[in-house]
XYZ file of C-alpha atoms in Angstrom:
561
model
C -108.860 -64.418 -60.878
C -105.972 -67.065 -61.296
C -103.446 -64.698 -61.334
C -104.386 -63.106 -58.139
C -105.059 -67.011 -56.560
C -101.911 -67.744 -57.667
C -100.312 -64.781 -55.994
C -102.107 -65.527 -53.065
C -100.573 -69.163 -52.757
C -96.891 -68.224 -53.590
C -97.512 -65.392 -50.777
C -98.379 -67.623 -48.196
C -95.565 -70.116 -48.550
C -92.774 -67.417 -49.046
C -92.801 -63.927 -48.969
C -91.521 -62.574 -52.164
C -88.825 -59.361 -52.004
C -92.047 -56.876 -52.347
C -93.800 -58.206 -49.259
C -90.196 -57.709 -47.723
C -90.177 -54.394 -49.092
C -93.668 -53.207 -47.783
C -93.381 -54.571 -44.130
C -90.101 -52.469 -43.969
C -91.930 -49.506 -45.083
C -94.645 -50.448 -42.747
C -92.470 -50.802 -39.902
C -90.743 -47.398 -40.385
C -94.455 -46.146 -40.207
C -94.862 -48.268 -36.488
C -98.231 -49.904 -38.066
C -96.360 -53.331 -38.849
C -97.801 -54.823 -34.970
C -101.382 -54.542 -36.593
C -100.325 -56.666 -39.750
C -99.200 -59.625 -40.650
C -99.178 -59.887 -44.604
C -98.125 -63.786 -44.420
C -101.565 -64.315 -43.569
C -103.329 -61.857 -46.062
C -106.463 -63.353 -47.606
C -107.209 -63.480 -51.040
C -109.736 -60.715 -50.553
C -107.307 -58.632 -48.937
C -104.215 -58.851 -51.790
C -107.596 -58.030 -54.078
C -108.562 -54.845 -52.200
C -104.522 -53.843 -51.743
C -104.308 -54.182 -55.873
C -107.931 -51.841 -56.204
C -106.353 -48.897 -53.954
C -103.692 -48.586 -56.861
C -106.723 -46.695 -58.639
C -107.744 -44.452 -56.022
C -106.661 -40.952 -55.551
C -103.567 -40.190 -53.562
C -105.393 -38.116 -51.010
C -107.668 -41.465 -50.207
C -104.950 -43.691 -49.627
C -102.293 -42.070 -47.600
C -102.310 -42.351 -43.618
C -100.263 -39.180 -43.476
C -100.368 -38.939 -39.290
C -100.914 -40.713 -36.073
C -104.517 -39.662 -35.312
C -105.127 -41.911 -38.657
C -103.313 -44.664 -37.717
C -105.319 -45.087 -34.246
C -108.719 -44.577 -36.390
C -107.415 -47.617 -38.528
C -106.626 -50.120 -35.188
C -110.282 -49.713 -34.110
C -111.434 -51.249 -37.617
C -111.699 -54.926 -38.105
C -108.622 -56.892 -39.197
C -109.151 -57.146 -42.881
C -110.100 -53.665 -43.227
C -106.732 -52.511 -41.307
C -105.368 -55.065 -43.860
C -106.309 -53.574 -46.736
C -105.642 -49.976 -45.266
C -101.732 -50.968 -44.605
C -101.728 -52.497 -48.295
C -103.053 -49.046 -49.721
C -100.427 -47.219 -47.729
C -97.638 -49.063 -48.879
C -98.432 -49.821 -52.460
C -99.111 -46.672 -53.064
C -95.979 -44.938 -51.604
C -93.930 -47.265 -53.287
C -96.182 -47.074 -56.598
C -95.686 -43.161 -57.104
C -92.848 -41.578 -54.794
C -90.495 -41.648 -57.875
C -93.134 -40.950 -60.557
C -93.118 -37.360 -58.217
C -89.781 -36.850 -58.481
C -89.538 -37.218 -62.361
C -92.326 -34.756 -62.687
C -90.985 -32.365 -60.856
C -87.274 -32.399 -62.257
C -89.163 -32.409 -65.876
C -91.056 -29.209 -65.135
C -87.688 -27.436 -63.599
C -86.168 -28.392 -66.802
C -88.805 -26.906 -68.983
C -89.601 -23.960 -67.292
C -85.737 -23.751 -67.747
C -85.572 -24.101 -71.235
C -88.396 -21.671 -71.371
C -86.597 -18.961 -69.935
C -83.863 -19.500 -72.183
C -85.834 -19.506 -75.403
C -87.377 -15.858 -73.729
C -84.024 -14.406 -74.342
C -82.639 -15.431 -77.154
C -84.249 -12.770 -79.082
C -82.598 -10.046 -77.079
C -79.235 -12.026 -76.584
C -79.208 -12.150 -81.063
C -80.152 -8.798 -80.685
C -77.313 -7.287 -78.784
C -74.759 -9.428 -79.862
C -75.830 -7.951 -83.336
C -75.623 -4.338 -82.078
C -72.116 -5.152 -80.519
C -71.042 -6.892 -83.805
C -71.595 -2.968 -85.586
C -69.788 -1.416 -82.954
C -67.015 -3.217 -83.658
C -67.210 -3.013 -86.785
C -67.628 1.118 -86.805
C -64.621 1.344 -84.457
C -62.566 -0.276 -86.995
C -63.263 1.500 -90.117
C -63.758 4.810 -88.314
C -61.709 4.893 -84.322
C -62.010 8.666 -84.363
C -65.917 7.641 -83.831
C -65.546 5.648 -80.892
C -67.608 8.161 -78.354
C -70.204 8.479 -80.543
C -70.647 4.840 -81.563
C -70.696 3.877 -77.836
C -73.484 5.874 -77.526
C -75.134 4.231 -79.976
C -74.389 0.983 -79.096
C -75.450 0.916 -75.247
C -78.913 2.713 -76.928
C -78.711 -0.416 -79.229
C -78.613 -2.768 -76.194
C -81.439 -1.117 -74.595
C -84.096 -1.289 -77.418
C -83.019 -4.351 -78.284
C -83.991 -6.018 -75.357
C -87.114 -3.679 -75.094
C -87.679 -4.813 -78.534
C -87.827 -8.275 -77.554
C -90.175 -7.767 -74.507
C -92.776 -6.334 -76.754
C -95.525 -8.274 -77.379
C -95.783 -9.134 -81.552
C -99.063 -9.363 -83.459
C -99.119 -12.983 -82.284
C -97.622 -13.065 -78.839
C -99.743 -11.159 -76.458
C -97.512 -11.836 -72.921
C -97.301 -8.982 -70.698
C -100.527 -6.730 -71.836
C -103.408 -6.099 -69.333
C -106.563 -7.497 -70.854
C -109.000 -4.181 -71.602
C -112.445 -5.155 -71.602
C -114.764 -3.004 -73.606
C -118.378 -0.931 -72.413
C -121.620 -2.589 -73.430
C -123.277 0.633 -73.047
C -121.057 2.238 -75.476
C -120.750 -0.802 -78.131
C -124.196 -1.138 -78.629
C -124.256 2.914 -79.682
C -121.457 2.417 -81.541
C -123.399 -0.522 -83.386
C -126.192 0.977 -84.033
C -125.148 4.781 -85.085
C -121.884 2.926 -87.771
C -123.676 0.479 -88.664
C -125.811 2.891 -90.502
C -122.869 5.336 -91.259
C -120.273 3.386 -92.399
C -121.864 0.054 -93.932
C -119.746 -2.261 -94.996
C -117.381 -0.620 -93.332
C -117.620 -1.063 -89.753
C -117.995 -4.833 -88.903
C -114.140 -4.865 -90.009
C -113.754 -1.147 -87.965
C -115.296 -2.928 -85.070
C -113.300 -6.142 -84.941
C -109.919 -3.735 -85.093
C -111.139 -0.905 -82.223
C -112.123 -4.571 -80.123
C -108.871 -5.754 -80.621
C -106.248 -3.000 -79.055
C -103.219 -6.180 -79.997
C -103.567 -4.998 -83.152
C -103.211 -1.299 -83.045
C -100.341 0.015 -84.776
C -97.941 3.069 -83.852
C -95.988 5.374 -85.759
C -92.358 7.083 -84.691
C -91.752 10.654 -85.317
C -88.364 11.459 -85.639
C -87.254 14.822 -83.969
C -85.113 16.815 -86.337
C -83.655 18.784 -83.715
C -81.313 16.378 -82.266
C -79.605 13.230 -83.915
C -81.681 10.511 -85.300
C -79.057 8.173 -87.514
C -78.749 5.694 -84.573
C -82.707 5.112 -84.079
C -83.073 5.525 -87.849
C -81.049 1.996 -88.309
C -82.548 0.638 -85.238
C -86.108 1.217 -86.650
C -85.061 -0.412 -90.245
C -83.440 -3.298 -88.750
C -87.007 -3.873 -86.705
C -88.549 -3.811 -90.369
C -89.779 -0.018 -89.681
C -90.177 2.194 -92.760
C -90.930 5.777 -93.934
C -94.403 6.607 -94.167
C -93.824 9.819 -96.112
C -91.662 10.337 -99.418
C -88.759 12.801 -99.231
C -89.551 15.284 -101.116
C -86.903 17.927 -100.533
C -83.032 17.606 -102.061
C -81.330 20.251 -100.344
C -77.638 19.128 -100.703
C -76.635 20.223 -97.194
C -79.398 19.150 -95.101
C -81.309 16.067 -96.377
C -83.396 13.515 -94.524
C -81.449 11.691 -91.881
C -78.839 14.501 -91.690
C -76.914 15.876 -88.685
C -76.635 18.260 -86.311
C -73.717 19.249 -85.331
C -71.703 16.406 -82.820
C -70.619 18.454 -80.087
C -74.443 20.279 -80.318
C -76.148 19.182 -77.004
C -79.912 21.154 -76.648
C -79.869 22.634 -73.672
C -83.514 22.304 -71.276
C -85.877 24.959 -71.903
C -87.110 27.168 -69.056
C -90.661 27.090 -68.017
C -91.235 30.357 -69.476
C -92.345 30.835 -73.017
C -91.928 34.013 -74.034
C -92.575 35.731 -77.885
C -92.345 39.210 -79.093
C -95.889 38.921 -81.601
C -95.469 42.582 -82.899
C -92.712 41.167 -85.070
C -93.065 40.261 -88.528
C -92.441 36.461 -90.205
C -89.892 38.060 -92.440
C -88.156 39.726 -89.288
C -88.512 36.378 -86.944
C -87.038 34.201 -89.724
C -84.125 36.303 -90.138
C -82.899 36.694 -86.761
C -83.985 32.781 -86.484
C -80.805 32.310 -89.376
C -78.688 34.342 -87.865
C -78.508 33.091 -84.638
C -75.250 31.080 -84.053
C -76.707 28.906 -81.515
C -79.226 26.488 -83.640
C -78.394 24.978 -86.686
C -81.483 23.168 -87.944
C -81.903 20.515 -91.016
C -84.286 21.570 -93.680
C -87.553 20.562 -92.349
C -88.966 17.400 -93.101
C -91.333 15.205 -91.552
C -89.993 11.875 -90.622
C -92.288 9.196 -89.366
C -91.922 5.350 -89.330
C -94.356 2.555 -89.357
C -94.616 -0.741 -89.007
C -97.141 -3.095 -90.830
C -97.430 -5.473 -87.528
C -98.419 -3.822 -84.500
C -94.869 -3.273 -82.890
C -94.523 -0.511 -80.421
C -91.490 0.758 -80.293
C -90.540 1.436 -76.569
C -91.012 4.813 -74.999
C -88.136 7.214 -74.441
C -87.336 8.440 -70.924
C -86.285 12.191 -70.474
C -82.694 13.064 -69.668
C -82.224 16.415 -68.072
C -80.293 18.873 -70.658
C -81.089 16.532 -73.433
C -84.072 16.442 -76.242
C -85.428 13.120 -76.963
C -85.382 11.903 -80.589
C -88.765 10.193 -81.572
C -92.174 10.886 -80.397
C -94.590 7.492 -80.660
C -97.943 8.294 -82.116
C -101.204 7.338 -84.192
C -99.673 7.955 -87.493
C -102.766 9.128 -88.721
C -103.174 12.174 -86.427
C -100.097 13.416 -88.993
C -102.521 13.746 -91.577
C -103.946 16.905 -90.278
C -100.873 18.916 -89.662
C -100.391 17.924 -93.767
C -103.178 19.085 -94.500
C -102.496 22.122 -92.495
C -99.423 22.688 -95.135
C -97.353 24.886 -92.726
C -94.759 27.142 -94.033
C -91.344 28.852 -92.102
C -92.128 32.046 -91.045
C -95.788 31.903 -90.720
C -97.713 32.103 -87.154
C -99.603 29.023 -86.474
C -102.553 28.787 -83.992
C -103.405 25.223 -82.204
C -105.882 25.795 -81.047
C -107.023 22.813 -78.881
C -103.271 21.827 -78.477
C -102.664 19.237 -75.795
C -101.147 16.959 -75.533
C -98.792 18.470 -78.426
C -98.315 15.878 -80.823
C -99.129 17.918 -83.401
C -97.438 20.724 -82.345
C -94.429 18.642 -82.643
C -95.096 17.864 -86.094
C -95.996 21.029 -86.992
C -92.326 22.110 -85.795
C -90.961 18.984 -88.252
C -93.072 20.561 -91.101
C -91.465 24.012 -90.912
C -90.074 26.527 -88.749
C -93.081 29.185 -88.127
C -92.641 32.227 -86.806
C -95.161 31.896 -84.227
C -96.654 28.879 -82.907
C -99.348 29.491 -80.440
C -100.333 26.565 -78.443
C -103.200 26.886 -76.698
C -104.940 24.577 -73.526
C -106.906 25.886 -71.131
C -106.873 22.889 -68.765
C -104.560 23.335 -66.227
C -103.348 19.644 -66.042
C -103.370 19.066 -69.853
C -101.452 22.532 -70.213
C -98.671 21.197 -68.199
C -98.344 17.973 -69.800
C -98.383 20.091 -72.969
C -95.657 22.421 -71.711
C -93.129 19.389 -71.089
C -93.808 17.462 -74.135
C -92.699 20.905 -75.665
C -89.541 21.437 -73.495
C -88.701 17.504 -74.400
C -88.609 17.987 -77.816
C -87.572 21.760 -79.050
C -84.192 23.398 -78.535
C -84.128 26.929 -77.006
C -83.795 28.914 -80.480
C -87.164 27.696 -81.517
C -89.123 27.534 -78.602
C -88.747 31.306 -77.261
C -91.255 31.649 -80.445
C -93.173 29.412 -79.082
C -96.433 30.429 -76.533
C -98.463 28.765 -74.326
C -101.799 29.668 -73.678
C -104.615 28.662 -71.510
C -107.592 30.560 -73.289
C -110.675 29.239 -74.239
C -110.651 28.812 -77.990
C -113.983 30.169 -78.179
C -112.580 33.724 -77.759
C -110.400 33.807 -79.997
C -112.322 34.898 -82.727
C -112.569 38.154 -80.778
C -109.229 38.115 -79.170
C -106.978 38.165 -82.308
C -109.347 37.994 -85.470
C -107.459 37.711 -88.663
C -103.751 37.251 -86.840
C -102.731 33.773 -87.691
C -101.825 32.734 -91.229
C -102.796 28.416 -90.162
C -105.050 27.410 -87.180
C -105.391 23.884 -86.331
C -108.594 22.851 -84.626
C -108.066 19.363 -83.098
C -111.692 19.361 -81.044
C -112.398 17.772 -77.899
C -114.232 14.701 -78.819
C -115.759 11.650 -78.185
C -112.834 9.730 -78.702
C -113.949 6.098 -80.227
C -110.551 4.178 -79.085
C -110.678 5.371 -75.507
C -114.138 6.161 -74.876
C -115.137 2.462 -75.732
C -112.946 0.993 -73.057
C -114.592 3.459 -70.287
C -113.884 1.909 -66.754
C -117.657 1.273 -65.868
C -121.197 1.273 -67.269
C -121.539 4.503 -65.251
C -118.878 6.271 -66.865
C -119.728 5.167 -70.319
C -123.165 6.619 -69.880
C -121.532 9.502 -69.214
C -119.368 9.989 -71.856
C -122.815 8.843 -74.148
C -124.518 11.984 -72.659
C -121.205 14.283 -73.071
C -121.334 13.185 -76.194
C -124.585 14.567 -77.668
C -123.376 17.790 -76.287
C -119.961 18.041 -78.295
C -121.066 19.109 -81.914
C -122.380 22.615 -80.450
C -119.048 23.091 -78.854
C -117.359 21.868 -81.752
C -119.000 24.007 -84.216
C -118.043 26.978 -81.501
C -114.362 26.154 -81.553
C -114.343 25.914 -85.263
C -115.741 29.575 -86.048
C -113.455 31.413 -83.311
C -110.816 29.700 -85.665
C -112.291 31.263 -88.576
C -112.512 34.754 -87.225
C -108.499 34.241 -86.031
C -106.996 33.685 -88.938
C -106.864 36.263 -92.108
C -108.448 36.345 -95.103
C -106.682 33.764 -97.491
C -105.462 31.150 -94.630
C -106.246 28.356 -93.800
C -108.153 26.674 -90.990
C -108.187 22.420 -90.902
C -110.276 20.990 -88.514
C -109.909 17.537 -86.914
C -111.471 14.725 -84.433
C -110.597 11.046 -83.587
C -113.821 9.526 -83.746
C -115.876 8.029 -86.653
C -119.166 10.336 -85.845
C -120.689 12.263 -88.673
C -122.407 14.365 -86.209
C -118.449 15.484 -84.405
C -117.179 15.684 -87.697
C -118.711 16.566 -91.726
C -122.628 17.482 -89.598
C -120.623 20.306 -87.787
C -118.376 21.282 -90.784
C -121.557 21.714 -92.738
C -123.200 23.937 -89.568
C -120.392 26.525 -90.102
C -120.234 27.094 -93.336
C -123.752 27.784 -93.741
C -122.886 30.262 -91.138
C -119.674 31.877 -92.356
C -120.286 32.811 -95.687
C -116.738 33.712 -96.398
C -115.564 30.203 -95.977
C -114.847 27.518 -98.614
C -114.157 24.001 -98.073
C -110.923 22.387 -99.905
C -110.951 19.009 -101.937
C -108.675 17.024 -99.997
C -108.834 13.566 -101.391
C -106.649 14.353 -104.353
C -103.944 15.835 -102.129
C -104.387 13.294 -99.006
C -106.370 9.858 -99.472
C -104.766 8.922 -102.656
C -101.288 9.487 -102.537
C -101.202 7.355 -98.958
C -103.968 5.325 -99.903
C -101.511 1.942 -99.093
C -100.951 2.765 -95.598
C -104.616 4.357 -94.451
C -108.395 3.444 -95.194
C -109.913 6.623 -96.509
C -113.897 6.881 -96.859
C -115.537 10.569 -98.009
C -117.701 12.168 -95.120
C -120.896 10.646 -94.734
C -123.375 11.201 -97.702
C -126.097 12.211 -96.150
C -129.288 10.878 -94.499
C -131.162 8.457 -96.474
C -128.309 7.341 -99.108
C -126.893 3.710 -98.662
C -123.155 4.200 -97.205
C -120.450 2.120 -99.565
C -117.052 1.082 -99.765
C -115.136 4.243 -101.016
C -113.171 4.158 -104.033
C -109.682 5.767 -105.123
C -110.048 5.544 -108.685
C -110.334 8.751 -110.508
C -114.039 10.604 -110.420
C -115.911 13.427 -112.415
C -114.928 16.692 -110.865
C -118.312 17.645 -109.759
C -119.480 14.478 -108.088
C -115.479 14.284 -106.408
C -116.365 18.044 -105.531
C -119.343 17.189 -103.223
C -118.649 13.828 -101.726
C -115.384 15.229 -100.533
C -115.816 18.407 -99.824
C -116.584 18.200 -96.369
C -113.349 16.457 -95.583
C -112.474 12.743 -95.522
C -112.315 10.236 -93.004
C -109.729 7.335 -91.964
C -111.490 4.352 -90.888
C -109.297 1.551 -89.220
C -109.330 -1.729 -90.952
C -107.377 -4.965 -90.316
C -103.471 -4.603 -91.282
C -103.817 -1.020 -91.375
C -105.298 0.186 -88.132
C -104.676 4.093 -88.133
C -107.335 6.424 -86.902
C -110.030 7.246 -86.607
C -109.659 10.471 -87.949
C -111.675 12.983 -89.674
C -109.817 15.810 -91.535
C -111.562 18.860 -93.046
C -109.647 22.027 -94.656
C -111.823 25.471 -94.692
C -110.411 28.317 -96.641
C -111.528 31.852 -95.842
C -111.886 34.103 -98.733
C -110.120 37.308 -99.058
């Protein structure tokens, strides 16, 4: 209170250089006539300091109309209305100004920090190019080619989101309906399992993807691309041929050329005569096969490759677990292969980086899922190999009857209820739905899987597959057919499979049964007869934190000869 008296005296004998300052601002508003501050009263100086703590939008006269409100009020309320106006003007016009230059600045500087990653990136890929040229200028087409591919990832790179920076992805939001089945059917199934299983299918930031490398066209360029990103094999090399090892060559000057739209195979021909003619035709030089696939232990997609007309593309991206059946499958050149439920064609793909068969059927009845099939194919093979290539649009059921015994392999990845899509259904109504559809599956499951056994001859092989973590889609329907086809035998596969990759997947047995308590599976060695039945139905990859593959359920069925 002495302060402001004190004020109040020293304003009423002479006006100080603020008072000055307000009744210019005043006047430049045209309300100084209705004031005369050299007469203020204490109470009005007092009510003038209060409007400093008021919001902006309750002290500003901002037009006219407001003004002529504020002349009908008494004098020391217009007063103390002109005192609000100009303190606070003058109290927080340059306070604005800061703020805003300090937020152009850092949205600046935010901007710049986005690229730097992709600026380090292709200054690095530039820095090779150089580099190459020098040591090796006979190169330079070539190297250009992979350097402006070197630019592009690299900044594709950086605009992928990491395991901790989640910019740019759409938010999925997940079906009550279908959690709470989920919950209660894996709870029971997988145990301990699935609280960890449940957190990862929840969380789609942290899904992983694997990059098949296309043998048919060159692959050096995204090979050292993928190990600079801190990619790395997922299978050992296990083949030394001296002329064509892993990350070898085609020829430079060897461009595919696009595949027409019809496939067309001679089947009365025999493996031996299809693999002859296949090395001696001039036109296709192939590597050895081997199946190339990189991973990454953070979940980095590596970006998708557009088609170019004339031109195959060089990596397909994938779950790297839906490999594990086409291993499984253990394709050989020169046999015929049947797949039978074959779109999209992943695994036809890999099947073709396995081996070179003499006939690989792929077979979709869907019209719109056939097509997508047919240029995934085109996009990936080069001419030679896919005139032995057919595409079909039967329903697998038939084939059993249709051409029993021809097919040395059949693959059998069923329609099913797949867990990573199916729990992010669009609405409640389609996730009931898809919870009806999929108590109807196992019958047409179990149908798919005996036409396979009927097509393919006595002492092949049949391996069947799903993507979801349900006993009744997957060990429950293997179980149904062989107690109807005697002449089948199922195949140990957890010797050959889960423990030789047992760092990069989560492996469980099929489920044990009703009434036994589900556990934690085990890699360590086992008595032959217990290993015998736990994994004789096949084996199951269950996704896990830091190594998110599957779901996917792989069985292998031998029929007797």
């Amino acid at each position: 209170m002495g302060m402001m008296g004190s004020s109040h005296q020293e304003t009423g004998n002479q006006p100080s250089n603020m008072m000055k300052r307000m009744r210019m601002i005043l006047n430049q508003r045209q309300l100084a006539p209705l004031v005369d501050l050299t007469t203020s009263s204490h109470r009005d100086v007092r009510a003038g300091s209060r409007a400093l703590y008021r919001p902006l939008s309750a002290a500003v006269v901002s037009d006219a109309r407001k003004a002529e409100t504020a002349s009908l009020l008494a004098p020391q309320s217009i007063v103390a209305s002109q005192q609000q106006v100009a303190l606070r003007g003058f109290q927080t016009s340059a306070v604005s100004r800061d703020i805003d230059t300090a937020a152009k600045f850092i949205g600046a500087g935010a901007a710049t920090v986005g690229v730097a990653g992709s600026g380090a990136g292709i200054g690095t890929v530039f820095g090779s190019l150089i580099i190459g040229y020098a040591r090796n200028p006979s190169l330079k087409q070539q190297l250009f080619s992979y350097a402006i591919l070197g630019f592009a990832l690299s900044e594709a790179m950086d605009c992928e989101p990491t395991n901790v920076t989640k910019r740019h992805r759409k938010e999925r939001s997940s079906c009550q309906q279908v959690l709470e089945h989920f919950d209660q059917q894996y709870s029971q199934e997988l145990g301990d399992l699935w609280p960890s299983a449940r957190a990862v299918l929840l969380d789609p930031h942290s899904w992983q993807y694997g990059v098949m490398l296309n043998r048919f066209t060159t692959v050096t360029g995204i090979t050292q691309i993928l190990q600079s990103q801190g990619f790395s094999t997922l299978l050992p090399q296990t083949l030394s041929n001296s002329k064509y090892q892993a990350g070898s060559l085609l020829p430079p000057d060897y461009i595919p050329k696009y595949p027409p739209n019809d496939y067309h195979l001679q089947p009365d021909n025999t493996s031996y005569e299809l693999c002859q003619d296949l090395q001696s035709e001039p036109s296709l030089s192939l590597p050895c096969p081997t199946l190339q696939c990189y991973i990454h232990p953070y979940p980095l997609r590596f970006p998708s490759q557009p088609h170019r007309p004339g031109q195959l593309k060089q990596y397909y991206l994938l779950n790297a677990a839906s490999l594990l059946p086409v291993l499984a499958l253990q394709v050989r050149d020169g046999e015929k292969v049947l797949d039978l439920c074959s779109a999209p064609g992943g695994k036809a793909l890999a099947i073709t980086q396995c081996a070179t068969p003499a006939l690989l059927c792929c077979n979709e009845p869907d019209p719109h899922r056939q097509d997508w099939l047919a240029k995934t194919l085109e996009s990936f093979l080069p001419q030679s190999l896919i005139n032995r290539v057919i595409v079909s649009a039967q329903d697998g059921r038939s084939f059993g009857q249709s051409e029993a015994g021809t097919y040395d392999k059949v693959l059998v990845d069923a329609p099913c209820s797949n867990d990573r899509s199916w729990l992010y259904s669009c609405s409640s109504q389609q996730g009931e739905q898809r919870l009806k559809e999929r108590a109807r599956l196992p019958a047409l499951q179990a149908q798919l899987l005996r036409s396979a056994l009927s097509a393919v001859r006595p002492g092949g092989a049949v391996v069947y597959s799903t993507c979801t973590l349900s006993s009744s889609e997957n060990c429950a329907v293997v179980e149904t057919v062989l107690n109807d086809c005697p002449e089948a035998e199922p195949e140990d596969l957890w010797e050959e499979i889960a423990i030789p990759l047992a760092k990069y997947f989560t492996f469980s047995p099929a489920h044990p049964g009703h009434g036994q308590k589900p556990h934690k599976p085990s890699l360590q060695p086992e008595n032959g007869t217990l290993s015998s039945h736990r994994h004789r139905l096949g084996i199951l990859v269950v996704p896990q934190p830091g190594k998110t593959w599957g779901p996917m359920f792989l069985s292998r069925i031998r029929r007797r000869k």
